[in-house]
XYZ file of C-alpha atoms in Angstrom:
391
model
C 105.562 59.546 85.221
C 107.477 62.686 85.648
C 111.192 62.830 84.527
C 113.789 63.510 87.517
C 115.075 66.979 87.087
C 118.594 65.599 86.921
C 117.730 63.795 83.648
C 116.637 66.916 82.040
C 118.788 69.466 80.008
C 117.233 72.792 79.504
C 117.854 76.111 77.727
C 114.283 76.846 77.773
C 113.499 80.504 77.033
C 117.096 81.879 77.192
C 116.710 83.731 73.906
C 120.163 82.397 72.603
C 121.145 82.959 69.173
C 123.360 79.952 68.103
C 124.453 80.137 64.687
C 127.809 78.207 64.400
C 129.093 74.937 65.914
C 131.191 77.266 68.190
C 128.433 79.206 69.301
C 126.702 76.105 70.703
C 129.753 74.197 71.870
C 129.789 75.432 75.511
C 125.994 74.230 76.055
C 126.901 70.818 74.035
C 129.610 70.228 76.665
C 127.042 70.591 79.323
C 124.586 68.256 77.445
C 127.254 65.629 77.145
C 127.780 65.565 80.786
C 124.171 64.744 81.607
C 124.046 61.043 82.309
C 120.771 59.011 81.499
C 119.283 62.082 79.689
C 115.588 61.603 79.269
C 114.478 65.304 78.286
C 115.989 67.993 76.440
C 114.304 71.493 76.271
C 115.677 73.723 73.896
C 112.717 76.031 72.862
C 112.938 79.769 72.941
C 116.301 80.058 71.387
C 117.345 80.154 67.643
C 119.815 77.739 65.973
C 121.274 77.979 62.677
C 122.267 75.071 60.371
C 125.760 74.480 61.683
C 124.670 74.842 65.284
C 121.900 72.214 64.568
C 124.168 69.947 62.905
C 126.563 70.112 65.888
C 123.444 69.392 68.249
C 122.467 66.482 66.162
C 125.935 64.921 66.528
C 125.453 64.910 70.566
C 121.778 64.061 70.717
C 122.221 60.769 68.797
C 124.552 59.606 71.330
C 121.905 60.036 74.105
C 120.103 56.781 73.577
C 118.001 57.149 76.792
C 116.411 60.397 75.568
C 112.618 60.107 75.869
C 111.219 63.727 75.127
C 112.529 66.307 72.615
C 111.077 69.837 73.437
C 112.308 71.805 70.184
C 109.525 74.200 69.430
C 110.407 77.831 68.489
C 114.052 77.178 67.699
C 114.412 78.650 64.257
C 113.145 82.156 64.531
C 114.791 84.461 62.075
C 116.358 81.726 60.004
C 116.289 81.300 56.275
C 114.112 78.659 54.715
C 117.067 76.535 53.441
C 118.766 76.834 56.718
C 115.883 75.612 58.641
C 115.571 72.678 56.132
C 119.126 71.459 56.892
C 118.543 71.938 60.483
C 115.420 69.826 60.488
C 117.022 67.070 58.456
C 120.128 66.876 60.742
C 117.923 66.912 63.994
C 115.260 64.374 62.774
C 118.234 62.002 61.547
C 119.638 62.198 65.020
C 116.218 61.634 66.727
C 115.694 58.714 64.526
C 118.597 56.763 66.162
C 117.231 56.994 69.653
C 115.245 53.948 70.599
C 113.544 55.245 73.646
C 112.287 58.600 72.183
C 108.384 58.915 72.469
C 107.649 62.429 72.224
C 108.721 65.342 70.009
C 107.536 68.860 69.963
C 108.387 71.007 66.902
C 105.691 73.552 66.958
C 105.969 77.159 66.365
C 108.759 76.575 63.885
C 107.591 77.989 60.381
C 109.400 75.514 58.236
C 106.318 74.784 55.951
C 106.115 71.942 53.487
C 109.983 71.673 53.089
C 110.299 71.141 56.894
C 107.502 68.416 56.599
C 109.445 66.742 53.934
C 112.835 66.957 56.040
C 111.124 65.292 58.949
C 108.887 62.628 57.007
C 111.585 60.048 56.918
C 111.910 60.155 60.650
C 108.076 59.914 61.304
C 107.658 57.112 58.810
C 110.391 54.949 60.574
C 110.226 55.737 64.243
C 107.477 53.253 65.377
C 107.686 54.076 69.048
C 106.801 57.869 68.777
C 103.830 58.455 71.180
C 103.387 62.073 71.006
C 103.776 64.413 68.163
C 103.336 68.208 68.342
C 103.405 70.067 65.208
C 101.256 73.166 65.978
C 101.822 76.438 63.929
C 104.183 75.359 61.485
C 102.938 76.656 58.117
C 102.464 73.170 56.780
C 99.679 74.187 54.594
C 98.014 71.375 52.362
C 101.059 69.971 51.069
C 103.003 69.819 54.185
C 99.958 68.183 55.991
C 99.546 65.695 53.480
C 103.132 64.919 53.757
C 102.861 64.276 57.587
C 99.819 62.216 57.227
C 101.501 60.008 54.659
C 104.453 59.395 56.843
C 102.110 58.421 59.565
C 100.356 55.969 57.346
C 104.041 54.587 56.423
C 104.802 54.302 60.005
C 101.836 52.263 60.479
C 102.659 50.053 57.626
C 106.086 49.675 59.186
C 104.552 48.577 62.589
C 102.510 45.863 60.772
C 105.739 44.650 58.913
C 107.452 44.360 62.356
C 104.579 42.928 64.023
C 104.303 45.901 66.452
C 101.075 47.901 67.737
C 101.395 51.559 66.440
C 102.351 53.735 69.311
C 101.059 57.212 68.598
C 98.784 58.465 71.032
C 98.687 62.297 70.597
C 98.637 64.464 67.588
C 98.714 68.200 68.027
C 98.547 69.917 64.270
C 96.636 73.242 64.839
C 97.043 76.524 63.076
C 98.636 74.949 59.966
C 96.039 75.803 57.159
C 95.410 72.183 56.306
C 92.070 73.053 54.704
C 90.040 70.205 52.950
C 92.993 69.399 50.870
C 94.981 67.436 53.750
C 91.909 65.934 55.200
C 91.579 62.725 53.209
C 95.338 61.643 54.023
C 94.817 62.303 57.779
C 91.418 60.608 57.730
C 93.144 57.498 56.157
C 96.201 57.713 58.760
C 93.556 58.051 61.655
C 91.707 55.023 60.417
C 94.629 52.985 60.233
C 96.322 53.926 63.400
C 93.294 52.972 65.824
C 95.451 54.189 68.688
C 94.756 57.806 69.132
C 93.554 59.440 72.449
C 94.252 62.892 72.165
C 93.893 64.958 68.584
C 94.093 68.713 68.424
C 93.518 70.383 65.201
C 92.070 73.835 65.752
C 92.261 76.703 63.249
C 93.011 74.783 60.067
C 90.293 76.302 57.714
C 88.805 72.788 57.393
C 85.284 72.908 55.827
C 82.284 70.643 56.324
C 83.619 67.954 53.593
C 86.951 67.793 55.370
C 85.452 67.526 58.764
C 83.330 64.607 57.858
C 86.325 62.706 56.512
C 88.425 63.675 59.587
C 85.877 62.537 62.204
C 85.158 59.350 60.182
C 88.705 58.374 60.232
C 88.953 59.403 64.015
C 85.962 57.178 64.647
C 88.057 54.089 64.444
C 89.974 55.244 67.497
C 87.622 54.187 69.960
C 89.618 55.136 73.024
C 89.746 58.886 71.971
C 89.588 60.890 75.169
C 90.383 64.622 73.762
C 89.124 66.071 70.456
C 89.796 69.667 69.732
C 88.524 70.886 66.291
C 87.921 74.604 67.482
C 87.604 77.184 64.761
C 87.041 75.204 61.654
C 83.922 74.965 59.936
C 81.160 72.296 60.423
C 77.588 73.521 59.347
C 74.941 70.875 59.290
C 76.746 68.109 57.355
C 80.056 68.268 59.419
C 77.854 68.265 62.491
C 76.000 65.098 61.273
C 79.330 63.303 60.939
C 80.461 64.192 64.204
C 77.128 63.111 65.856
C 77.708 59.826 64.165
C 81.331 59.464 65.401
C 80.415 60.384 68.901
C 78.749 57.094 69.275
C 82.262 55.498 69.025
C 83.991 57.353 71.655
C 83.031 55.863 74.923
C 85.934 57.251 76.911
C 85.720 60.872 75.505
C 86.547 63.469 78.226
C 86.956 66.705 76.368
C 85.319 68.157 73.262
C 86.114 71.597 71.831
C 84.124 72.632 69.060
C 83.843 76.204 69.807
C 83.769 78.728 66.734
C 82.702 76.006 64.423
C 79.525 77.288 62.866
C 77.458 74.264 63.730
C 74.247 76.312 63.060
C 70.794 75.708 64.736
C 70.472 72.167 62.895
C 73.930 71.113 63.434
C 74.067 72.132 66.894
C 70.992 70.007 67.848
C 72.532 67.147 66.183
C 75.720 67.295 68.106
C 73.969 67.990 71.333
C 71.591 65.062 71.108
C 74.763 62.836 70.518
C 76.310 64.193 73.663
C 73.549 62.349 75.709
C 75.469 59.128 75.623
C 78.877 60.374 76.324
C 78.750 60.169 80.025
C 82.485 60.444 80.674
C 82.622 64.102 79.315
C 84.127 66.612 81.603
C 84.727 69.583 79.521
C 82.654 70.699 76.523
C 83.029 73.729 74.656
C 80.230 74.940 72.293
C 80.808 78.638 71.991
C 79.866 80.947 69.212
C 78.226 78.190 67.175
C 74.895 79.907 66.229
C 72.954 77.281 68.487
C 69.472 78.502 68.985
C 66.895 78.221 71.750
C 65.792 74.613 70.810
C 69.085 73.331 70.771
C 69.994 75.012 74.253
C 66.819 72.977 75.440
C 67.765 69.797 73.982
C 71.043 70.450 75.919
C 69.539 70.728 79.110
C 68.003 67.186 78.492
C 71.622 65.619 77.528
C 73.188 67.346 80.532
C 71.279 64.993 82.877
C 73.265 62.247 81.923
C 76.731 64.057 81.946
C 77.350 63.491 85.763
C 81.119 64.153 85.777
C 81.013 67.516 83.660
C 83.489 70.171 84.907
C 83.300 72.905 82.280
C 80.684 73.843 79.806
C 81.077 76.851 77.418
C 78.124 78.277 75.634
C 78.957 82.021 75.246
C 78.072 83.560 71.760
C 75.165 81.445 70.753
C 71.642 82.584 69.829
C 69.469 82.088 72.812
C 68.575 84.379 75.550
C 71.121 84.166 78.550
C 68.182 84.722 80.971
C 65.599 82.629 79.246
C 63.962 79.273 79.922
C 66.526 77.247 78.086
C 69.426 78.469 80.572
C 67.029 77.942 83.525
C 66.669 74.496 82.199
C 70.331 73.833 81.729
C 71.273 75.171 85.370
C 68.433 72.945 86.775
C 70.069 69.818 84.878
C 73.435 70.762 86.372
C 71.902 71.026 89.939
C 70.244 67.676 89.376
C 73.633 66.098 88.982
C 75.007 68.087 92.015
C 77.174 70.166 89.858
C 77.752 73.854 90.590
C 76.382 76.513 88.304
C 80.094 77.890 88.094
C 80.653 74.888 85.430
C 78.702 77.003 83.109
C 80.989 79.778 81.731
C 80.088 83.206 80.924
C 76.929 84.235 78.952
C 77.906 87.850 78.348
C 78.240 87.871 74.478
C 75.050 86.008 73.405
C 74.450 86.667 69.748
C 71.347 88.122 68.393
C 70.115 88.063 64.867
C 71.008 90.961 62.461
C 68.311 93.033 61.033
C 69.004 91.547 57.664
C 68.594 88.033 59.200
C 65.589 89.269 60.962
C 64.035 90.590 57.793
C 64.941 87.340 55.924
C 63.319 85.029 58.656
C 60.171 87.272 58.468
C 60.212 86.950 54.696
C 60.635 83.085 54.878
C 58.053 83.226 57.706
C 55.527 84.780 55.449
C 56.178 82.549 52.672
C 56.006 79.547 54.947
C 52.892 80.812 56.396
C 51.344 80.914 53.005
C 52.389 77.313 52.055
C 51.819 75.892 55.363
C 49.909 78.232 57.734
C 50.155 76.255 60.823
C 53.703 74.756 60.749
C 55.704 77.566 62.716
C 52.972 77.780 65.270
C 53.193 74.004 65.779
C 56.985 74.102 66.084
C 56.582 76.887 68.637
C 54.048 74.874 70.509
C 56.221 71.695 70.437
C 59.246 73.480 71.917
C 57.079 75.189 74.634
C 55.500 71.709 75.493
C 59.074 70.434 75.709
C 60.196 73.206 77.914
C 57.189 72.651 80.209
C 57.838 68.983 80.405
C 61.473 69.453 81.160
C 60.589 71.996 83.735
C 58.501 69.257 85.477
C 61.064 66.696 85.246
C 63.518 69.072 86.712
C 61.137 70.328 89.396
C 61.435 73.907 88.430
């Protein structure tokens, strides 16, 4: 439900430089006057430690506050100053019984900031939405955040409460494989997550496998964004297994994840049973023609699809596979516009062509008919799909 405008206080995007308590006082006077405050928006300004402490002293009196939008509020501040600010603000937020959403994205506080907010995260059992995008957490900071979420789960159990966290945004933080085990444990314990966004974290296949295994315990997951990490076949296999658990999944973004030909097929085949999907991003994943043909079959069950991104893969934009994909969309009474641009489809490089030719020659020497059989099977599948789709 939308928050009424008279219960929102906003300095959003004003570019204010508020260093001292005196600097921020005129705005705090306005904040004090807002009755039944439910949301505060301070993003797009820069606060020093003394200004942050003064802000915290007012925030903790606003017991009706539900949403704290505090992204991009420490630009040009020194590391120690930011740490003091985060400690003060998070201590104040911890005193607000109705607070359900915190956005501290785009604040480069790194592991020190994570340590500063960990006590708040570990104790605040009512938090539903946590946004920590582009904070420079690294492995250490990410691990700290994940452990705080685990502690919060333990606190919920101690108090006989259900965990509240529904949404976690933690992209562009260089979490890498090192932070994946703790996040996986937190995900498996929570079981309440409905939206998880962790793009651009440098996570490799082993870490991806751990993350999606943990997420598989969250059976009501509706949105998963792992764009621009690295899956390959093993990470894709783990995702394919986890997909079977998410019966309400509506959005899947795994673009730029290097699924590869084998991994692409595994994931695409698993999509067949995710009938609730509305948006799917499979861009730039080295998916080849056989994966595209398999996708046309899976699409026949995705009757509520609204967006499909396939650009940058390794099949012909004007070939049989795309024709089958369009026919499958048409069979579901879905418009071709659902299919995004195919203007940047990838071709094998000369080196890859030479490597493939060498491999083919070797394979032909060992198994003369295997490649021909595979091609024949794919052609038969295309013919069968065309018959089914009345092409």
